[in-house]
XYZ file of C-alpha atoms in Angstrom:
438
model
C 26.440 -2.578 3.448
C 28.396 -1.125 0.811
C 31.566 -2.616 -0.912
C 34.540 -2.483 0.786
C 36.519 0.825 0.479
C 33.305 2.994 -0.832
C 31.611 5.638 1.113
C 28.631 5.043 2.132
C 25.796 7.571 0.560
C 24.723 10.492 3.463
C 21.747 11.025 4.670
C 20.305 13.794 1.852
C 20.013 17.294 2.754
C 16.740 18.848 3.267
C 17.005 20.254 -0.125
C 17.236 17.020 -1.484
C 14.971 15.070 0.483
C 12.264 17.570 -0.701
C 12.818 16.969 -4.670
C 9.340 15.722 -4.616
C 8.461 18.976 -4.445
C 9.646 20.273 -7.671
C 7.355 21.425 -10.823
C 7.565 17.621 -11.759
C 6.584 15.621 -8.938
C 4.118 17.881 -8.031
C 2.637 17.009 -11.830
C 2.831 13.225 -10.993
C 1.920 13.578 -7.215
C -2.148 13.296 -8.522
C -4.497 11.939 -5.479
C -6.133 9.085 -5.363
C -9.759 8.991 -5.384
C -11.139 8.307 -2.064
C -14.777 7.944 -3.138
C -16.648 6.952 -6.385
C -19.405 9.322 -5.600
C -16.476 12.573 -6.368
C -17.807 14.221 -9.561
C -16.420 12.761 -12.671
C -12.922 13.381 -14.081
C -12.267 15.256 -17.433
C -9.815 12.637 -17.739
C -10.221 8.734 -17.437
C -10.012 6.931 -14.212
C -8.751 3.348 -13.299
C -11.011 1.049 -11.690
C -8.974 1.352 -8.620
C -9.882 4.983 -8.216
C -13.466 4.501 -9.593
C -14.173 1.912 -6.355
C -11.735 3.741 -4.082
C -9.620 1.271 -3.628
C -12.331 -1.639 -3.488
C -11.441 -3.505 -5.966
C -8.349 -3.585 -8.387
C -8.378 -2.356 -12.191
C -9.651 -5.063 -14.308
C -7.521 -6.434 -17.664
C -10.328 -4.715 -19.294
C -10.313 -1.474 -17.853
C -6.296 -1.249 -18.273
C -7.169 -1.907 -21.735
C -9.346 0.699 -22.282
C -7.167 3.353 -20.188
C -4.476 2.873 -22.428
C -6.164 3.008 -25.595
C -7.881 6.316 -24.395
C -4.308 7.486 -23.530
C -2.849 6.451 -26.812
C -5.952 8.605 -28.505
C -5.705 11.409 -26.502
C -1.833 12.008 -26.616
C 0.915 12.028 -29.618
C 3.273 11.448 -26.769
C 1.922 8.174 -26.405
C 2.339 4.912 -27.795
C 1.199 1.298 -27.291
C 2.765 -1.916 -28.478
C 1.939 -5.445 -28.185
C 5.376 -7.371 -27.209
C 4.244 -10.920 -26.510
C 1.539 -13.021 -25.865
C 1.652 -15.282 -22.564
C 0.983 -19.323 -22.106
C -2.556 -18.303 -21.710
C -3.133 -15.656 -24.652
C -2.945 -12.849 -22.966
C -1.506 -9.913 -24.542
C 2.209 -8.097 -22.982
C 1.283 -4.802 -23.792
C 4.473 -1.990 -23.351
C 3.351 1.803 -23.638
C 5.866 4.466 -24.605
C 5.322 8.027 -23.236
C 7.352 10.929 -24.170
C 10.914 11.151 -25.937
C 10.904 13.483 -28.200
C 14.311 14.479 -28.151
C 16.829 11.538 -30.311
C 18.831 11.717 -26.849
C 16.355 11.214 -24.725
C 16.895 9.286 -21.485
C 15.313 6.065 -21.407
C 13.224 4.986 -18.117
C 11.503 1.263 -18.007
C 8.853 -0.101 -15.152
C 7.785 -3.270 -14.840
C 5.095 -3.715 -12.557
C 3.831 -6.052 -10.715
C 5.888 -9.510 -12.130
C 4.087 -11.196 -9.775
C 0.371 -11.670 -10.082
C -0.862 -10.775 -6.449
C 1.390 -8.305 -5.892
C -0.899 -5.380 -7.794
C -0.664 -2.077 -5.752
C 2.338 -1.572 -8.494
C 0.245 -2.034 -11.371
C -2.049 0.618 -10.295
C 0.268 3.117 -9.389
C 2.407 2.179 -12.782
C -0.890 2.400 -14.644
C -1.954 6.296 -13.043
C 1.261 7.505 -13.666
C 0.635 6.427 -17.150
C -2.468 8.804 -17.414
C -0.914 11.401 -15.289
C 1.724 11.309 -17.384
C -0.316 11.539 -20.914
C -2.821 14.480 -20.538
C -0.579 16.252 -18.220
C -0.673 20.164 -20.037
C 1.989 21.827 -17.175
C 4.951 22.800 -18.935
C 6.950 21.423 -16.461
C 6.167 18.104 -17.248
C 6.138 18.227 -20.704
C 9.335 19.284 -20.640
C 10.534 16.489 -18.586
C 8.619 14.399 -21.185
C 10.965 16.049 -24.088
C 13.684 15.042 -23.025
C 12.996 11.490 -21.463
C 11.326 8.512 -22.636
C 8.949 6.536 -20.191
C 8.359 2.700 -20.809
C 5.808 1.105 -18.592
C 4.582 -2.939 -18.631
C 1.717 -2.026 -16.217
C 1.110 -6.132 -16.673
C 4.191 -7.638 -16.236
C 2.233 -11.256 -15.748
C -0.859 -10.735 -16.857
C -1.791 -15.067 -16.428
C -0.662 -14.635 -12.728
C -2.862 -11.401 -12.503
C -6.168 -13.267 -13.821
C -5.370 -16.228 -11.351
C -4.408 -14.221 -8.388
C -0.945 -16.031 -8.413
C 2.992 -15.212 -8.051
C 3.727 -17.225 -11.058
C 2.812 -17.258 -14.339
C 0.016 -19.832 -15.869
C 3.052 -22.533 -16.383
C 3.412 -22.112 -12.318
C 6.959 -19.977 -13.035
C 8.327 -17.114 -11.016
C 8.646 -14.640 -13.750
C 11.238 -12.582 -11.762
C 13.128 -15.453 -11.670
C 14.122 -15.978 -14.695
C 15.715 -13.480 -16.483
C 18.530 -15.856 -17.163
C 17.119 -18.699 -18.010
C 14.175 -16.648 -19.699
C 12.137 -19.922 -19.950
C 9.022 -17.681 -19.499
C 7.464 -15.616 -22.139
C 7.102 -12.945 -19.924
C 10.889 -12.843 -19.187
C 11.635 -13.553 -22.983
C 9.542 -10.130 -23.950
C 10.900 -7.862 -20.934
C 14.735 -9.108 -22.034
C 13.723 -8.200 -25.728
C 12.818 -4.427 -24.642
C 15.700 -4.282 -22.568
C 18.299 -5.345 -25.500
C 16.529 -3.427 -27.938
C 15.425 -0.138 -26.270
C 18.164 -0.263 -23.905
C 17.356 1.621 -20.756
C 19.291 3.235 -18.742
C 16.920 3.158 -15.612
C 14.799 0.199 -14.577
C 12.058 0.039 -11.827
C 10.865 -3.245 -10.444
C 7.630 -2.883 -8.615
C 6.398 -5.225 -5.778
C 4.636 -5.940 -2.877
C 5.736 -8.258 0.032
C 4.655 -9.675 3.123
C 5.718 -8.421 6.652
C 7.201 -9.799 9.772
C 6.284 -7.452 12.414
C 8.370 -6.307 14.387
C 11.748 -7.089 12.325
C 10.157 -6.465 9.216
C 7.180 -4.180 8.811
C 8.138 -0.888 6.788
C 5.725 0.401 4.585
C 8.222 0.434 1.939
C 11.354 -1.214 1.209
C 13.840 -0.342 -2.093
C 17.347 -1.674 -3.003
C 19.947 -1.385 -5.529
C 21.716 -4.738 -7.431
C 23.977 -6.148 -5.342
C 25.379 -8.196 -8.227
C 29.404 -8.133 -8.014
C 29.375 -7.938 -11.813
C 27.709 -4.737 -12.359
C 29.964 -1.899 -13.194
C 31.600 0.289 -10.357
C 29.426 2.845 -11.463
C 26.067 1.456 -11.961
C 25.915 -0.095 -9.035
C 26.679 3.143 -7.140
C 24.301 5.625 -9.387
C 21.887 2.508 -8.255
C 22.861 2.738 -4.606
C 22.886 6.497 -4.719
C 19.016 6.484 -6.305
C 17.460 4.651 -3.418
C 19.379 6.206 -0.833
C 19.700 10.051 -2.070
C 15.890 9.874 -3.312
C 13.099 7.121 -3.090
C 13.724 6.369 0.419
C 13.919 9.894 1.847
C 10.617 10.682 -0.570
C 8.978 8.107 0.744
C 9.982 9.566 4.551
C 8.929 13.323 3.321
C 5.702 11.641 1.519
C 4.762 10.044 5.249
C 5.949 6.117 5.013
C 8.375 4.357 7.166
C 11.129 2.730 4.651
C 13.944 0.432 4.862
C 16.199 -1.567 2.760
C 14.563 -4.440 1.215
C 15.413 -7.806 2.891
C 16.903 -6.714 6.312
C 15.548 -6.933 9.342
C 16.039 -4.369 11.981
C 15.962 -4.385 15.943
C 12.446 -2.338 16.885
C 14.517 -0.835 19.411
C 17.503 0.319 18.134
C 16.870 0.122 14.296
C 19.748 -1.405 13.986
C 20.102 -4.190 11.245
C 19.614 -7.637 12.789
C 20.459 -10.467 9.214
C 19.272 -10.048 6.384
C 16.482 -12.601 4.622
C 16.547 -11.342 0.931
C 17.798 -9.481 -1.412
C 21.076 -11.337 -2.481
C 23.021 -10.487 -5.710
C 21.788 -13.748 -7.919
C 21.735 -12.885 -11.067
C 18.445 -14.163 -12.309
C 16.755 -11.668 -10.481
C 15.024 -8.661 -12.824
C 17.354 -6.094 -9.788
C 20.612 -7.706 -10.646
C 20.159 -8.449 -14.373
C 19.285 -4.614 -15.042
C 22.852 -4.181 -13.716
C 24.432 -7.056 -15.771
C 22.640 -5.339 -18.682
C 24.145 -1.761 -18.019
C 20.985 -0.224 -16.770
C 20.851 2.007 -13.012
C 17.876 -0.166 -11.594
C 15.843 -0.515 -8.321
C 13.482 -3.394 -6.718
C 11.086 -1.122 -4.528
C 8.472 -3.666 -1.855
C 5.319 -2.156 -0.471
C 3.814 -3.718 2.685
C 0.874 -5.855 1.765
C -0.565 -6.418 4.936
C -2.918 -4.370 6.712
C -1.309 -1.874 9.170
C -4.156 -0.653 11.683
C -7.533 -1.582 12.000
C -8.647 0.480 10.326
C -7.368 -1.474 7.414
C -8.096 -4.345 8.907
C -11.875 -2.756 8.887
C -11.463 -1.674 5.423
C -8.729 -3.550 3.399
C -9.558 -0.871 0.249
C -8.320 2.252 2.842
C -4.861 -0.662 2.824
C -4.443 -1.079 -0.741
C -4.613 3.212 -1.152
C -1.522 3.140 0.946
C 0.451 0.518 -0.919
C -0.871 2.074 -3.694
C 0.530 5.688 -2.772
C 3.647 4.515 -1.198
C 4.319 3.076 -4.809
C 3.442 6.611 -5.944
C 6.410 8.124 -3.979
C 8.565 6.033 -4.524
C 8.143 6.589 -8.778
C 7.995 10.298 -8.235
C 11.259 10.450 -6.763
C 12.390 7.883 -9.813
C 11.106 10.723 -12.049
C 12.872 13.617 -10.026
C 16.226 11.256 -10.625
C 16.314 10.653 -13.588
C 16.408 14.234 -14.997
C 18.263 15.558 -12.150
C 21.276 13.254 -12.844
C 20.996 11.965 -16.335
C 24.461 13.353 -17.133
C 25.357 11.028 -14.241
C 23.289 8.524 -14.857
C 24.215 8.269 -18.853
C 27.721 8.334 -17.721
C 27.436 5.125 -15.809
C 25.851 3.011 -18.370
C 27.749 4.437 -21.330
C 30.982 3.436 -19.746
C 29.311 -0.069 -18.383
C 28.279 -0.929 -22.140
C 31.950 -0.071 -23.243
C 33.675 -1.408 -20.464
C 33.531 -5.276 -22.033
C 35.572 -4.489 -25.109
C 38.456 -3.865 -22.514
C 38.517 -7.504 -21.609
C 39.652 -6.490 -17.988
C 38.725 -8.185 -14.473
C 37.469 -10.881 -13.270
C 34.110 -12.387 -13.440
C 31.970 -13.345 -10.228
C 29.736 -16.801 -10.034
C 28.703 -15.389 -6.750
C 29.045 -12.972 -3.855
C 27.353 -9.823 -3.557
C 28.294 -6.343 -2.741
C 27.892 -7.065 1.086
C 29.219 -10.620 0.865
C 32.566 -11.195 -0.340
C 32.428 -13.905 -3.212
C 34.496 -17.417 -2.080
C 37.503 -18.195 -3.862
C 35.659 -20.855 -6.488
C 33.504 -18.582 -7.066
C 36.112 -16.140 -8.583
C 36.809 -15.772 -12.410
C 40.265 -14.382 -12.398
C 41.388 -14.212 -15.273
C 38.001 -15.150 -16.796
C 38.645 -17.342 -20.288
C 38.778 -15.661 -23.004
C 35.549 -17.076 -24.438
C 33.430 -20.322 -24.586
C 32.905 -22.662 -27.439
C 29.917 -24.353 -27.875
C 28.863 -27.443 -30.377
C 25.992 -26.737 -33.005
C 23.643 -29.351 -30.305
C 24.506 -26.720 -27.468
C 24.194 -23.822 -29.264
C 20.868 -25.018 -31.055
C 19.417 -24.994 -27.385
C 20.848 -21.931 -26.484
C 20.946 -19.812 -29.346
C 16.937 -17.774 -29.015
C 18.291 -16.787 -25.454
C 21.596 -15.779 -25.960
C 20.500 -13.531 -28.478
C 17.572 -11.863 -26.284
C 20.321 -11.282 -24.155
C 22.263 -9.537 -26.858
C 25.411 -11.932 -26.670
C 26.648 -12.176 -30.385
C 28.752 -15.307 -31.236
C 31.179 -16.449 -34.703
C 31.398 -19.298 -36.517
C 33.922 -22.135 -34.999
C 33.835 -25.145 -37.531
C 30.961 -27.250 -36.296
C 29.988 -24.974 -33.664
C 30.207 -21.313 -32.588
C 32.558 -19.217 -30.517
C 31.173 -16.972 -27.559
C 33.926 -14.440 -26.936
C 33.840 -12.221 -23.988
C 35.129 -9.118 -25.672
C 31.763 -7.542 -26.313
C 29.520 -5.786 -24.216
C 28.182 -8.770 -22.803
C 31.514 -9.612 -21.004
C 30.526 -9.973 -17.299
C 27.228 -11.727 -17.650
C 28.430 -14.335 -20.755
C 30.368 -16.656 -18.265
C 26.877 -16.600 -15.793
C 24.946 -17.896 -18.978
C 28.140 -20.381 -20.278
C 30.471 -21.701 -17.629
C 29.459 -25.221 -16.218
C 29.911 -23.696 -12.479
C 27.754 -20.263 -12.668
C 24.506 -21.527 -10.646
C 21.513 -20.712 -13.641
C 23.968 -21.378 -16.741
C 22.028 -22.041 -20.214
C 24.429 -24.696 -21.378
C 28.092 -25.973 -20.568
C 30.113 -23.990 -22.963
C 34.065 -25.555 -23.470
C 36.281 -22.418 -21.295
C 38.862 -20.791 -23.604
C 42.090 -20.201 -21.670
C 44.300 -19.543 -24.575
C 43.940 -15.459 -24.616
């Protein structure tokens, strides 16, 4: 399924495949507790481990974890970024970076309020992460700055709902951002700019087509740069799904079904390159990203028995799958900061067309083909009143052009301005007027 005319990414090496294994990941890999009668930790558990995987962390416990992390550790910092339609607090923590050219890794967990296994796994790896002492880790932590919202909808959460408390899928709108959960994850993003982004979920099988304990894909977008899309590719192929294999999972690629027999790919149900999706905007915003699904629905009887010994799996598969991110990250960041410097810079060249649709396994149709793309859009002070708060969370800068302003595509912007402006791109913000005259 890759584009046409690319290699397809091998199968890793055992070497590779067993990356997990390094100083790092071995840090990170920290078990979960599989009774609360253990003998108390030095360090603070989540209410997840404290009931075994009973029960899920409460708002209140996360709150207290992370201000006990933010006391314990320098490294480790905790900012309020919005408040949702509820009141509740979008809290982002900052581990690490200590170097100025540090590489920058976001996770947002668990968008969708009953999805939580990635929430606990995001909020662990946050304690793991701050009174780790192996020098291993710290200096992974030196040179690499971790960004976690462990609530990504923290309404949805408290209501034990996939939207938010206005009823809106969160992860779709990171166009539109009509959410204020979208509008404070698109402010981190332009203002922290990552260069890796992890999307956390859960989803819901279809045995026998669709049943893996974990599923992970790349942004299919056709707008993302050549080389995002294949450091992307190359991260969940090279490293979260064979970790996931080594770490004792099944895995697959998220939204295919497969033939039980042959394992063969059979159509595919999800996992499209739209760009309001939180996998295909990281691309459109220059970032190496990932959606990664764990299987929410109880595998054996056991589980069926005992849905906490269920929610420690999806909670571990989640595990792998962000201890493999880790191992990435600093084993390619020269790759990795390669691809998105060249991304960011690539818009200033004004070259290529522009896609309104398509993906990188379905060619786009002929209308839906920008080539050449105008040169910018124009928009009247009335469209650009009602457009102007989001097209500066997405970073898009605009001039003066008499009554209204001028959009133009020569910025950094280039390949995600016309999805936001031109009347035909599916979740535009406003109808801007196409300039042809370049």
């Amino acid at each position: 399924m890759t584009r046409p005319g690319r290699t397809r990414a091998r199968r890793p090496s055992a070497g590779v495949r067993c990356l997990i294994l390094t100083a790092v990941a071995a840090a990170l890999a920290v078990a979960l507790v599989t009774a609360p009668s253990e003998a108390a930790h030095t360090t603070p558990r989540t209410g997840f481990e404290a009931a075994a995987g009973a029960r899920w962390t409460t708002p209140g416990e996360e709150r207290s974890l992370l201000a006990a992390a933010d006391r314990h550790s320098g490294r480790v910092g905790v900012d309020r970024i919005g408040t949702t339609g509820q009141g509740r607090p979008l809290r982002l923590v900052r581990i690490g970076g200590g170097r100025p050219a540090a590489l920058t890794v976001l996770l947002v967990c668990s968008q969708h309020g009953d999805e939580p296994a990635g929430r606990e796994a995001c909020l662990t790896t946050i304690r793991d992460l701050a009174y780790a002492t192996d020098p291993a880790t710290l200096a992974f932590l030196s040179r690499t700055e971790i960004l976690v919202l462990p609530t990504a909808n923290p309404d949805g959460l408290a209501a034990g709902t996939r939207g938010n408390a206005d009823g809106l899928d969160v992860n779709r709108d990171h166009i539109a951002l009509r959410t204020a959960e979208a509008r404070a994850l698109a402010a981190v993003i332009r203002d922290r700019t990552p260069e890796v982004i992890e999307d956390l979920h859960e989803y819901s099988a279809t045995p026998p087509y669709y049943d893996r304990d974990l599923y992970a894909l790349w942004p299919r977008n056709l707008n993302a740069d050549e080389r995002v899309h294949d450091a992307s590719e190359r991260l969940v192929e090279r490293y979260v799904r064979p970790a996931v294999l080594d770490a004792g999972f099944s895995s697959g690629r998220y939204g295919v079904w497969t033939d039980p027999l042959t394992g063969g790919p059979l159509k595919q149900t999800a996992g499209d390159g739209q760009e309001r999706i939180l996998r295909n905007t990281t691309a459109l915003k220059h970032a190496v990203g990932l959606l990664v699904e764990s299987r929410a629905d109880a595998l054996s009887e056991a589980e069926r028995a005992d849905p906490a010994v269920g929610r420690r799996r999806r909670v571990r598969s989640q595990r792998a799958a962000l201890t493999a991110l880790f191992s990435y990250a600093d084993e390619e960041r020269d790759r990795i900061r390669a691809a998105t410097e060249r991304s960011r810079a690539a818009g200033f060249a004004d070259r290529g067309p522009v896609f309104l649709g398509g993906a990188d396994n379905e060619a786009a149709g002929p209308e839906e083909i920008l080539d050449p793309p105008p040169c910018g859009y124009r928009l009247t002070a009335e469209r650009y009143a009602g457009a102007r708060d989001e097209l500066a969370l997405h970073g898009v800068t605009s001039r003066p052009d008499g009554d209204g302003v001028y959009v133009t595509l020569r910025q950094s912007a280039r390949r995600l301005i016309p999805l936001l402006l031109d009347r035909r791109a599916t979740y535009h913000l406003t109808n801007g007027q196409p300039d042809t005259a370049c």
